[in-house]
PDB file of C-alpha atoms in Angstrom:
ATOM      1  CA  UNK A 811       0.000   0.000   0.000  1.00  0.00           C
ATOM      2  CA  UNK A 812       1.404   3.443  -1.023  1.00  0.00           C
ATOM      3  CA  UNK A 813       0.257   6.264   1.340  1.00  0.00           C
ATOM      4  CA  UNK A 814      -1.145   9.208  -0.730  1.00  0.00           C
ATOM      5  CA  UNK A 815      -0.756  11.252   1.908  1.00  0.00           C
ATOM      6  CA  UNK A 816       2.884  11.197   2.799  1.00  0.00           C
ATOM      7  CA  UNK A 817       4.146  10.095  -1.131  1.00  0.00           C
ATOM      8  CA  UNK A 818       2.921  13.027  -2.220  1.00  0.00           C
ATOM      9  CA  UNK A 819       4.043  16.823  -0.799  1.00  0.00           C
ATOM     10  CA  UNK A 820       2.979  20.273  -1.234  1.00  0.00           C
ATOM     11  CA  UNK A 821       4.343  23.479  -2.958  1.00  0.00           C
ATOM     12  CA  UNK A 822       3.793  25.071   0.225  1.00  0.00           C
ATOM     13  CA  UNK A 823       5.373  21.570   2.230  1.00  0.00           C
ATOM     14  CA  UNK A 824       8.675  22.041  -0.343  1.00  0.00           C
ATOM     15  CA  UNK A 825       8.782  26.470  -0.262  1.00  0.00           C
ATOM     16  CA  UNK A 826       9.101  25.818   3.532  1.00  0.00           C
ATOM     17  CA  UNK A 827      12.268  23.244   3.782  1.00  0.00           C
ATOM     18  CA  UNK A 828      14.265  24.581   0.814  1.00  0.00           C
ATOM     19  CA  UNK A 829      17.666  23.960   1.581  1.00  0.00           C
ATOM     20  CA  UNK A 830      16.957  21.748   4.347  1.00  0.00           C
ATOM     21  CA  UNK A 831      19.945  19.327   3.910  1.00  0.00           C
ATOM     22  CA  UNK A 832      18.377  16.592   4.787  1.00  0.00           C
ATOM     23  CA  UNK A 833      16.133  16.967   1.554  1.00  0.00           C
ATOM     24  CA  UNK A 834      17.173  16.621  -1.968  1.00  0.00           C
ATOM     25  CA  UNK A 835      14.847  18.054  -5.084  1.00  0.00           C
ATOM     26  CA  UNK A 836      15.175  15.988  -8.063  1.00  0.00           C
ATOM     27  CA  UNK A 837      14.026  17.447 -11.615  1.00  0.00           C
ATOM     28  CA  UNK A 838      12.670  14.496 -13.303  1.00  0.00           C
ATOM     29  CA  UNK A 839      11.290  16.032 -16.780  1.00  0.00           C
ATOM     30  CA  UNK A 840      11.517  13.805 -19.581  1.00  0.00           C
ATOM     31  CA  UNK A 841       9.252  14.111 -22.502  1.00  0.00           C
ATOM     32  CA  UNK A 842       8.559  11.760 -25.185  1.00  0.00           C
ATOM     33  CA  UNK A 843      10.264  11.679 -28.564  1.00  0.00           C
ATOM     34  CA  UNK A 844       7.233  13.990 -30.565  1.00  0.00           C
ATOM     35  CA  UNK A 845       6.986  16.922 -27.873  1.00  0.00           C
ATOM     36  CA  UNK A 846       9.646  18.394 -28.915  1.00  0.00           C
ATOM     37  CA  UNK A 847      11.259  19.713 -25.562  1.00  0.00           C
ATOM     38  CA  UNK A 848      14.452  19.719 -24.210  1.00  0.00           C
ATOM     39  CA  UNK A 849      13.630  18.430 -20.306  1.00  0.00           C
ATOM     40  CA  UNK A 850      17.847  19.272 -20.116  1.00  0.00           C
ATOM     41  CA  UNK A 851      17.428  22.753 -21.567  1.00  0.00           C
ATOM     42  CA  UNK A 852      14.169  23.673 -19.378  1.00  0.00           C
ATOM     43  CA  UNK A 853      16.136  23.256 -16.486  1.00  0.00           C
ATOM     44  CA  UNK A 854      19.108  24.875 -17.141  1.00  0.00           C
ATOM     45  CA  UNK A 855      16.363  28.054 -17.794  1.00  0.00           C
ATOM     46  CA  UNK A 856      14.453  27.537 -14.535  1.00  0.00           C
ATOM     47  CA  UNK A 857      14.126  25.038 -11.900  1.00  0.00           C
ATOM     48  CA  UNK A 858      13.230  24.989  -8.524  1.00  0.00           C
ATOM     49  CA  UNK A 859      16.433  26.445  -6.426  1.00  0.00           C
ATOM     50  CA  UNK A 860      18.692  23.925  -5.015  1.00  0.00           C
ATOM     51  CA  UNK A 861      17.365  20.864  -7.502  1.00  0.00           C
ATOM     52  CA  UNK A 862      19.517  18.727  -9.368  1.00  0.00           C
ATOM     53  CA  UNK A 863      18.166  16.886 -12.798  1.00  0.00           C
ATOM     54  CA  UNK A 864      18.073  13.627 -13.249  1.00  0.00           C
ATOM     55  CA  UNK A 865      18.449  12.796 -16.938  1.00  0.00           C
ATOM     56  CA  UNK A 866      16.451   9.689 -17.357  1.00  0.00           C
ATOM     57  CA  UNK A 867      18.447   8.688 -20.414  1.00  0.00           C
ATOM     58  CA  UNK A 868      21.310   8.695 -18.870  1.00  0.00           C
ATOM     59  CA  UNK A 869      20.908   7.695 -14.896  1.00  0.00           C
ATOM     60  CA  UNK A 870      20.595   4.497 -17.240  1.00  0.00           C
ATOM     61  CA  UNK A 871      21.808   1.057 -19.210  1.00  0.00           C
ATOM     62  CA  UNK A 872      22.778   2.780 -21.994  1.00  0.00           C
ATOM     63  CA  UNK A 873      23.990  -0.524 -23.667  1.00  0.00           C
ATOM     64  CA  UNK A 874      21.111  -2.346 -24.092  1.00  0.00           C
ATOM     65  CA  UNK A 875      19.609  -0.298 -26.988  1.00  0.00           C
ATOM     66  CA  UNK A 876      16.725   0.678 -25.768  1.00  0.00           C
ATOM     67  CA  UNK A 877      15.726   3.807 -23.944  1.00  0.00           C
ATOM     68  CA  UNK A 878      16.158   4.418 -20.050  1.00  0.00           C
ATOM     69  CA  UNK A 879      16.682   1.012 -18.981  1.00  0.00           C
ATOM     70  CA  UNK A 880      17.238   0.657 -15.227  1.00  0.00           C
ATOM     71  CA  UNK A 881      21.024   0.636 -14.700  1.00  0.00           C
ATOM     72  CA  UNK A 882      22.650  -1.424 -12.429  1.00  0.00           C
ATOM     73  CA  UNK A 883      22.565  -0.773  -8.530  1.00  0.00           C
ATOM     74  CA  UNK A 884      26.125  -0.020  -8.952  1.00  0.00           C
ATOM     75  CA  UNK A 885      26.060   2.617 -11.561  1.00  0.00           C
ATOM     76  CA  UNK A 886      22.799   4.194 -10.118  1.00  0.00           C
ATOM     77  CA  UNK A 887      24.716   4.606  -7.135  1.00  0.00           C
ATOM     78  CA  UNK A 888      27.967   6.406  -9.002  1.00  0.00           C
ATOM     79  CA  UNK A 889      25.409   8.570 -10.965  1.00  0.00           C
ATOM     80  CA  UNK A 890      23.192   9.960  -8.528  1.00  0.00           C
ATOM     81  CA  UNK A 891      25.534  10.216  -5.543  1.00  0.00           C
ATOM     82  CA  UNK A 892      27.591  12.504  -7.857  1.00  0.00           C
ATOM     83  CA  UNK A 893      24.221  14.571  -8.210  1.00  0.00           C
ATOM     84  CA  UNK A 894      24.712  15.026  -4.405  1.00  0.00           C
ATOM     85  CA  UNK A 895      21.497  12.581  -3.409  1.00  0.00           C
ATOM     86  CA  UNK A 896      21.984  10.179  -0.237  1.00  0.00           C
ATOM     87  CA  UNK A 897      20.021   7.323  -0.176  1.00  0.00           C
ATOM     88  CA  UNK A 898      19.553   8.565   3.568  1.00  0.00           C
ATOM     89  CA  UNK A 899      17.568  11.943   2.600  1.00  0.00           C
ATOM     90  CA  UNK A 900      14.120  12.445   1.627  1.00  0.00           C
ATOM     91  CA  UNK A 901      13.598  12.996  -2.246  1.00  0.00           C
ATOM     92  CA  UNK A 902      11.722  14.879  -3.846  1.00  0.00           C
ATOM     93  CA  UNK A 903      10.540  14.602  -7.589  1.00  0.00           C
ATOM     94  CA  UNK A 904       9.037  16.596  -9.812  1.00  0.00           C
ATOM     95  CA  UNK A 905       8.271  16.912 -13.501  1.00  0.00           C
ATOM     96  CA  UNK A 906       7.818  19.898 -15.752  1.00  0.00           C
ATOM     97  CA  UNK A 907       4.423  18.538 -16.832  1.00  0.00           C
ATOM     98  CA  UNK A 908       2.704  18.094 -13.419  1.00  0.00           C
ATOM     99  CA  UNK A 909       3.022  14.411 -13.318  1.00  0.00           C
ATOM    100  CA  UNK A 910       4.039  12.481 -16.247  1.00  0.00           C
ATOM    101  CA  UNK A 911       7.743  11.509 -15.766  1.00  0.00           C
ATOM    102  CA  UNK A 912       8.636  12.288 -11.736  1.00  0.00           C
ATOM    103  CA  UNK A 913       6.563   9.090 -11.224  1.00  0.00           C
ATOM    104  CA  UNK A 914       9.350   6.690 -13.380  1.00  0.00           C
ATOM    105  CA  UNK A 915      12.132   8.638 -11.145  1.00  0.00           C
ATOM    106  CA  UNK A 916      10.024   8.190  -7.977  1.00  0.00           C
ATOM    107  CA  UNK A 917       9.530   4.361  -8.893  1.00  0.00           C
ATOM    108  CA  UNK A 918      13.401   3.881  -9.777  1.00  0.00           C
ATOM    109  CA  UNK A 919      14.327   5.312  -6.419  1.00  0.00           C
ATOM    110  CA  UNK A 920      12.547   2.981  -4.371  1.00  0.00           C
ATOM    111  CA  UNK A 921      13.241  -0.167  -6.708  1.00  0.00           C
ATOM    112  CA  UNK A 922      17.163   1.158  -6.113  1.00  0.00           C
ATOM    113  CA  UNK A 923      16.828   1.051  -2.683  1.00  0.00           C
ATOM    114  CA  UNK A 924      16.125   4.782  -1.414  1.00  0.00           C
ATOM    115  CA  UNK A 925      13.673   4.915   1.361  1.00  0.00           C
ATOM    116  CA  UNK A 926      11.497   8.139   1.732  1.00  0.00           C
ATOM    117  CA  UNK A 927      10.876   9.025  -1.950  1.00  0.00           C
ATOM    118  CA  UNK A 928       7.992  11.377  -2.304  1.00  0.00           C
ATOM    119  CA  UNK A 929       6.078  13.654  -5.549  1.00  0.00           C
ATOM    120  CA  UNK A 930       5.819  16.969  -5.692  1.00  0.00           C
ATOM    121  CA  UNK A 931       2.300  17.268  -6.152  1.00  0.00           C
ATOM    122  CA  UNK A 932       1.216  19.090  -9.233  1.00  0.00           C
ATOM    123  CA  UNK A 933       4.869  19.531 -10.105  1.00  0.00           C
ATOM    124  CA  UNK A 934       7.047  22.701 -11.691  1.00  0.00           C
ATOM    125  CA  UNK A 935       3.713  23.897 -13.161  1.00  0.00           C
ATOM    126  CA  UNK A 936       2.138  24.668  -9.477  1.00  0.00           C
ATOM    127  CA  UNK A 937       5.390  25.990  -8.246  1.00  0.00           C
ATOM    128  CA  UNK A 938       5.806  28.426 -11.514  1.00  0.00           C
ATOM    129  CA  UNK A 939       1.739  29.349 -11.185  1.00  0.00           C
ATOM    130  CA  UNK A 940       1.890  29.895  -7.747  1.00  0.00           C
ATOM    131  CA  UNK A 941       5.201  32.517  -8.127  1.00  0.00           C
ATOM    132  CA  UNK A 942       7.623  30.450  -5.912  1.00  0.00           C
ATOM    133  CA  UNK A 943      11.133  30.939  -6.589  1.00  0.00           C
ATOM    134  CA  UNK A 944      13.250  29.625  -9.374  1.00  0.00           C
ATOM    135  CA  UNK A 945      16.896  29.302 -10.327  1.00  0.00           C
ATOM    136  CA  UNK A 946      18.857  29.317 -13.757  1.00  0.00           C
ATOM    137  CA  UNK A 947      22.174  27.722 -14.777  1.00  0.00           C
ATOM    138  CA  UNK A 948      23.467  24.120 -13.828  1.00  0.00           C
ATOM    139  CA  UNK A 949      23.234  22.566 -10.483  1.00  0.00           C
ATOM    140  CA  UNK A 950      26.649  22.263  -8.457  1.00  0.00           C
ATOM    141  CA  UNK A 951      26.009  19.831  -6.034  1.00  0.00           C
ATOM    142  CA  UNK A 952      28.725  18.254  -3.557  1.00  0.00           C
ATOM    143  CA  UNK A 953      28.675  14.715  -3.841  1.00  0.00           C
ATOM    144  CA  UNK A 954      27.060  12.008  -1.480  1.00  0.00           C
ATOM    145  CA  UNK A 955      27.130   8.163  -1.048  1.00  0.00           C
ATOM    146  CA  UNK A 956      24.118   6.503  -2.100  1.00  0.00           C
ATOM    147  CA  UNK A 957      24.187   2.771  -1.209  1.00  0.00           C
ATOM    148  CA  UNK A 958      21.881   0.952  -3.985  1.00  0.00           C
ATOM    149  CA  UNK A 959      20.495  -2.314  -3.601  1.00  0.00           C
ATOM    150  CA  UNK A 960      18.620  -3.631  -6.505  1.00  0.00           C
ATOM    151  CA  UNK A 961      14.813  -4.582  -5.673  1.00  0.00           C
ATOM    152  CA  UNK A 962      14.366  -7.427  -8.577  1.00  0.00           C
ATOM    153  CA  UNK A 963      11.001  -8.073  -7.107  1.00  0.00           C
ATOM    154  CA  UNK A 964       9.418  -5.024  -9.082  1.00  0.00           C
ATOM    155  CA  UNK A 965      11.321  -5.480 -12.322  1.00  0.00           C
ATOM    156  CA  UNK A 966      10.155  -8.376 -15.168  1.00  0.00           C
ATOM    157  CA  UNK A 967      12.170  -8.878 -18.187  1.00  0.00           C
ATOM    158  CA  UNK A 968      10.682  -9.587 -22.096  1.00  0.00           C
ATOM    159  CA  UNK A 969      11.426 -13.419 -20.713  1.00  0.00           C
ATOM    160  CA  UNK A 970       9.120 -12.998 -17.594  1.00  0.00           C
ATOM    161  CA  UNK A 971       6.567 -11.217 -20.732  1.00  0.00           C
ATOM    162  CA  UNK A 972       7.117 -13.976 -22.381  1.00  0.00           C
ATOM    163  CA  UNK A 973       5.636 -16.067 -20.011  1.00  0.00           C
ATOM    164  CA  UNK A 974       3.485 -14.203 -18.496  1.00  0.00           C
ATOM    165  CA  UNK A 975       1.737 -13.649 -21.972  1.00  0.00           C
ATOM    166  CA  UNK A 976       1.462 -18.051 -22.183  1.00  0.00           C
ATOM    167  CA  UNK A 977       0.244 -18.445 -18.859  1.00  0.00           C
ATOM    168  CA  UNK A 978      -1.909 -15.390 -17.521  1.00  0.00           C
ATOM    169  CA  UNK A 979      -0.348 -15.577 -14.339  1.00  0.00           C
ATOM    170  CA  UNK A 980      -0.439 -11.648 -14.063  1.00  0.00           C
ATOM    171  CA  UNK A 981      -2.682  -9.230 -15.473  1.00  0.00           C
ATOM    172  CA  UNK A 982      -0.633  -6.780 -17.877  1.00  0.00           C
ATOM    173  CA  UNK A 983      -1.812  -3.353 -18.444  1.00  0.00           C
ATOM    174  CA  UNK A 984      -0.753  -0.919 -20.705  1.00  0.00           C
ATOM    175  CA  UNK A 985      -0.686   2.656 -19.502  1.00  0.00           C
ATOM    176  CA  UNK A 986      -0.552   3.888 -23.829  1.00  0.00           C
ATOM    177  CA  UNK A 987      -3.246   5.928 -25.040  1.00  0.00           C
ATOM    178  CA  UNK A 988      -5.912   4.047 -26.129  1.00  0.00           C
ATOM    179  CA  UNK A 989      -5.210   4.420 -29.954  1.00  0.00           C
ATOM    180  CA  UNK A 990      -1.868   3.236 -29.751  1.00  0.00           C
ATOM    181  CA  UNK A 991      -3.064   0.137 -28.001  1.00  0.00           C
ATOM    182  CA  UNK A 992      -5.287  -0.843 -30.912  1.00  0.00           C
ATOM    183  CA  UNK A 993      -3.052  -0.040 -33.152  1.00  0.00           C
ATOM    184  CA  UNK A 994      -5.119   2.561 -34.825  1.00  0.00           C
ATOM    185  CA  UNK A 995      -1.928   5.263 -34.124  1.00  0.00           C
ATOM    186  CA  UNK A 996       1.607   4.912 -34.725  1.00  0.00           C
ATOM    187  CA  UNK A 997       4.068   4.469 -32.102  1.00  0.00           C
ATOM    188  CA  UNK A 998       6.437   8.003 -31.566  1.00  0.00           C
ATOM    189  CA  UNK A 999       9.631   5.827 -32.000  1.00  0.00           C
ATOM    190  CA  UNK A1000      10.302   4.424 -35.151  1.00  0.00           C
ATOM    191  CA  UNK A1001      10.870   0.523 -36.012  1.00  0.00           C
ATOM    192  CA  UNK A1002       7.828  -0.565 -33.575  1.00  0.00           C
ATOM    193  CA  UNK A1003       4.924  -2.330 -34.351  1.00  0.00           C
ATOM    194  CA  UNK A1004       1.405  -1.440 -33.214  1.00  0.00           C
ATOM    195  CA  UNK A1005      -0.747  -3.240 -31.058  1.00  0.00           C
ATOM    196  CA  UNK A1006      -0.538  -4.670 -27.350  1.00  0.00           C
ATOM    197  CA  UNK A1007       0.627  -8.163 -25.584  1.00  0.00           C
ATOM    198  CA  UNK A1008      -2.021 -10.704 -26.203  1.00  0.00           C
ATOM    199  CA  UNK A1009      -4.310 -10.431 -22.701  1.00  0.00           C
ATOM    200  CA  UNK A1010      -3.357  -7.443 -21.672  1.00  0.00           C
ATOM    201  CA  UNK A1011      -5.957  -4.876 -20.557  1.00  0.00           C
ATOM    202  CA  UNK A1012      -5.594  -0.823 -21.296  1.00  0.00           C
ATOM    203  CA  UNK A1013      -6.042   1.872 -18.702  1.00  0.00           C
ATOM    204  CA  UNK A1014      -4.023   5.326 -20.475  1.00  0.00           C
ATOM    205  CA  UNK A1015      -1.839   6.850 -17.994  1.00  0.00           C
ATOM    206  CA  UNK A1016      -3.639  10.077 -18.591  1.00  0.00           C
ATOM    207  CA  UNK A1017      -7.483   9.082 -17.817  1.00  0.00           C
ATOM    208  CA  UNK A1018      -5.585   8.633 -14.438  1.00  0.00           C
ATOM    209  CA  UNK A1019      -4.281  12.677 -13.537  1.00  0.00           C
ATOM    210  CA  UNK A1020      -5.978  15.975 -13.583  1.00  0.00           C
ATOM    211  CA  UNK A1021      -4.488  19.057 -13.098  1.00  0.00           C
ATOM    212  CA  UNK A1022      -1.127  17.465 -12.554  1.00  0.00           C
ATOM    213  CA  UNK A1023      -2.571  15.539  -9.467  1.00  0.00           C
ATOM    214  CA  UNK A1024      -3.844  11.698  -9.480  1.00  0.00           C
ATOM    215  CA  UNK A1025      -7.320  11.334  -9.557  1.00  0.00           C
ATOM    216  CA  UNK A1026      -9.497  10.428  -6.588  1.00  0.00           C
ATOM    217  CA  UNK A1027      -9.115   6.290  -5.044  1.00  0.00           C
ATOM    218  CA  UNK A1028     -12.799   6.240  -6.765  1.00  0.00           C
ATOM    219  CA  UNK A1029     -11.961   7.224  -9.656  1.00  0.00           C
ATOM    220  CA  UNK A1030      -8.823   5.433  -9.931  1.00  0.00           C
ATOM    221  CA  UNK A1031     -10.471   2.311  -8.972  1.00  0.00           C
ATOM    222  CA  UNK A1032     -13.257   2.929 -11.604  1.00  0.00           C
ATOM    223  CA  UNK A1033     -11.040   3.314 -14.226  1.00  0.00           C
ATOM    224  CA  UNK A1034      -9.139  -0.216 -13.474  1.00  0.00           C
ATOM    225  CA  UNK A1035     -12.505  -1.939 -12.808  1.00  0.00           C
ATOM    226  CA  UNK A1036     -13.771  -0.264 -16.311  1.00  0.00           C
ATOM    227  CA  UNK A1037     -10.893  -2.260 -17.754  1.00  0.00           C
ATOM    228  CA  UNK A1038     -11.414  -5.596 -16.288  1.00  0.00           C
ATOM    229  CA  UNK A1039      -8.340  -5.567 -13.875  1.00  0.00           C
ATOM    230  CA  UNK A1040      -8.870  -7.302 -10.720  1.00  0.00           C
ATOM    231  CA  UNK A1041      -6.397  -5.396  -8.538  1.00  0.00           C
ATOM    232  CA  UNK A1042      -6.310  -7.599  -5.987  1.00  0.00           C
ATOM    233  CA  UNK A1043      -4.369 -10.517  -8.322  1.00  0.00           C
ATOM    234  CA  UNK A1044      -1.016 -10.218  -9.450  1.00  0.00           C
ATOM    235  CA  UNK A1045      -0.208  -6.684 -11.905  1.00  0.00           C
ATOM    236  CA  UNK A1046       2.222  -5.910 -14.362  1.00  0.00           C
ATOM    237  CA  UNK A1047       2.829  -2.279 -15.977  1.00  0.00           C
ATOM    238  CA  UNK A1048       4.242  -1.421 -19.283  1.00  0.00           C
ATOM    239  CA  UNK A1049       3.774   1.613 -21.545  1.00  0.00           C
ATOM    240  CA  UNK A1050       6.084   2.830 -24.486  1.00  0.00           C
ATOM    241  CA  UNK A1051       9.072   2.409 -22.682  1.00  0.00           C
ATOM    242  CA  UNK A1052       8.415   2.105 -19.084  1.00  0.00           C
ATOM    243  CA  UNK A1053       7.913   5.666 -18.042  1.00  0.00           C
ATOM    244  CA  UNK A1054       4.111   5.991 -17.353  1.00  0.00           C
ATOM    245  CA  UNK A1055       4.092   2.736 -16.770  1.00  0.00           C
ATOM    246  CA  UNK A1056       5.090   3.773 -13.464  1.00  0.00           C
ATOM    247  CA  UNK A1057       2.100   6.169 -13.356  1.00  0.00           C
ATOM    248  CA  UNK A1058      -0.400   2.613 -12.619  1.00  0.00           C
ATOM    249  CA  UNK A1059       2.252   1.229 -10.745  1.00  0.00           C
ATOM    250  CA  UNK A1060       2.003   4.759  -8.388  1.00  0.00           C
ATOM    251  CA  UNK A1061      -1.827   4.525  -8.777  1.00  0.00           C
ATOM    252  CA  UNK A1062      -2.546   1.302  -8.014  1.00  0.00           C
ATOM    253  CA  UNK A1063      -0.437   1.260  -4.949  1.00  0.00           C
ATOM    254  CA  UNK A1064      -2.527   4.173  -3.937  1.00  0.00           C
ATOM    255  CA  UNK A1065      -5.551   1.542  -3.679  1.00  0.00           C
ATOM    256  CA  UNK A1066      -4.295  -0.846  -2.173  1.00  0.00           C
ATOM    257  CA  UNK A1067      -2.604  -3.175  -4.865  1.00  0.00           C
ATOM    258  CA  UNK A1068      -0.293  -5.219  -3.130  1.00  0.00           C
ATOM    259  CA  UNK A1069       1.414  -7.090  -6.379  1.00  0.00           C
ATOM    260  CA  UNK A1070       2.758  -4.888  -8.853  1.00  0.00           C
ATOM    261  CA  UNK A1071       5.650  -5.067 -10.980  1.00  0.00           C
ATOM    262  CA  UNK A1072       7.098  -3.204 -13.895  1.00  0.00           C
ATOM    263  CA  UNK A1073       7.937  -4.249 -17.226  1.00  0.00           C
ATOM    264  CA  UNK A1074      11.246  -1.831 -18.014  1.00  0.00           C
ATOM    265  CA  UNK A1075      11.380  -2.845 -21.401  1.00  0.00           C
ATOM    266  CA  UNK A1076       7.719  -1.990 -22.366  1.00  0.00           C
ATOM    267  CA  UNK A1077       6.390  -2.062 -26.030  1.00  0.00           C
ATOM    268  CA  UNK A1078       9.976  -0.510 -27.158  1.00  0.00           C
ATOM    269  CA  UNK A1079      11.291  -3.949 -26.354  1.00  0.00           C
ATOM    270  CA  UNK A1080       8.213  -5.986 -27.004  1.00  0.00           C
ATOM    271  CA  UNK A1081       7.573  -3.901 -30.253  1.00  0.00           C
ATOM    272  CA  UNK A1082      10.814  -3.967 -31.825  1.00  0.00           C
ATOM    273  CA  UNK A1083      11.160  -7.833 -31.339  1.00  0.00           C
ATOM    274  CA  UNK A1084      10.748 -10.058 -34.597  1.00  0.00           C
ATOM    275  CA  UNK A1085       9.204 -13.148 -32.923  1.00  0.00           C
ATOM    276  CA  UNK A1086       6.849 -11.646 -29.979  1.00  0.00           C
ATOM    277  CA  UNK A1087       3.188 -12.070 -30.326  1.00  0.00           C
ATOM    278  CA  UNK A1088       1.235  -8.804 -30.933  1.00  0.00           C
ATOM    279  CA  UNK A1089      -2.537  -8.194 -31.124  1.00  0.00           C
ATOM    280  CA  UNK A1090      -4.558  -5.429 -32.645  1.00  0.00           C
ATOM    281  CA  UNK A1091      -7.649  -3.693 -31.541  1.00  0.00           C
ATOM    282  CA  UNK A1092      -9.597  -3.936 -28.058  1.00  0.00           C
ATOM    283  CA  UNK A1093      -8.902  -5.766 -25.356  1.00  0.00           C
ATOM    284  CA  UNK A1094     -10.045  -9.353 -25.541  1.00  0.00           C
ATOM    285  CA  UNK A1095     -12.442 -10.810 -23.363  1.00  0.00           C
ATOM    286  CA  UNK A1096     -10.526 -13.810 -22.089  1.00  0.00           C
TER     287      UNK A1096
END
């Protein structure tokens, strides 16, 4: 269970402990391929003072060929304690669209081992609305030890996919917009096929967040039961490439969803692959 109240914070919880010490703010804008924004440039123009960002393309495997794969434990752990985070301080994330990418960040924390992770509730669009401070330029942090400990538990592979797709021993659902589910868009990234992993059910990140914010526990719990997910049985999320994937996984710990894990790979893996089965329109029944 995931405690809305204390994984999420305030602008006005944040304005108060800037440059506490014992708090580090993360930017975690990313933005997907068609946007066209530079999550990297945006900061460098304004962010909120004292944050360091967290490149999600990089704080990653960047061997494996497909985008922001989680790195290993060991890597994380050289990346972000360079970007001055302690796996002893409470972090907090935020996103320069309210809540679309901080969530990813948020989730990668915790799978890497950090322990009081929280979400800056309606993100760097509050805090610019509301006239709180921002900085320019590049963050100079002094660097801290982060000791990373890979959680496996919440991570499953093409292979688990694989077999999770033959035996229906988890319910998989895809955070994509609806159209790209059934095929009847394009994917952004180029080389994929359309469609979705045989079985798996559809519930778009977005129907999820208003205003930057997740939705009410009703409405969250409407919009799973609308899709035929049984929360209380075993959950797997995937999306393009495992970022708002990790907007269900956030959401569905926030009711009470006691088995979810995340597919990192998500349709860019699945897509791209010459021999994994892919189905076209709704959801089926079975």
């Amino acid at each position: 269970m995931i405690d809305r109240a204390t994984t999420f914070v305030s602008t006005e919880w944040l304005a108060d402990r800037l440059g506490d010490p014992s708090i580090s703010v993360v930017d975690a804008s990313w933005y997907l391929p068609n946007a066209n924004r530079d999550a990297a440039a945006e900061f460098l123009t304004s962010h909120i003072p004292g944050a360091v960002y967290f490149d999600l393309d990089k704080v990653a495997d960047t061997s494996s060929g497909l985008p922001h794969m989680l790195p290993s434990a060991e890597q994380f752990a050289a990346t972000v304690g360079k970007l001055g985070i302690s796996d002893t301080q409470t972090i907090v994330v935020y996103d320069g669209a309210g809540l679309f990418s901080a969530p990813r960040v948020w989730w990668t924390f915790r799978v890497m081992g950090a322990k009081d992770v929280r979400i800056l509730e309606g993100g760097f669009p509050k805090w610019v609305a509301e006239g709180r401070p921002v900085e320019t330029g590049e963050a100079k942090p002094a660097a801290k030890t982060f000791h990373a400990e890979l959680d496996a538990a919440q991570v499953r592979s093409i292979a688990d996919m694989r077999d999770l797709v033959a035996d229906r021993s988890a319910t998989i659902v895809d955070a994509r917009p609806g159209e790209r589910f059934r095929a009847e868009q394009p994917e952004p990234r180029a080389g994929l096929r359309s469609g979705h992993m045989p079985g798996s059910r559809n519930v778009p990140a977005g129907s999820l967040i208003a205003d930057g914010k997740l939705k009410s526990a009703a409405e969250i719990e409407a919009a799973f039961a609308a899709a035929g997910v049984d929360v209380s049985k075993p959950i797997v999320t995937s999306c393009g490439s495992g970022v708002t994937a990790a907007i269900l996984t956030l959401a569905l710990g926030t009711i009470g969803a006691k088995d979810v894990a995340l597919y990192d790979g998500s349709w860019a893996e699945w897509g791209s692959a010459s021999d994994t089965p892919v189905v076209t329109g709704p959801a089926d029944a079975t």
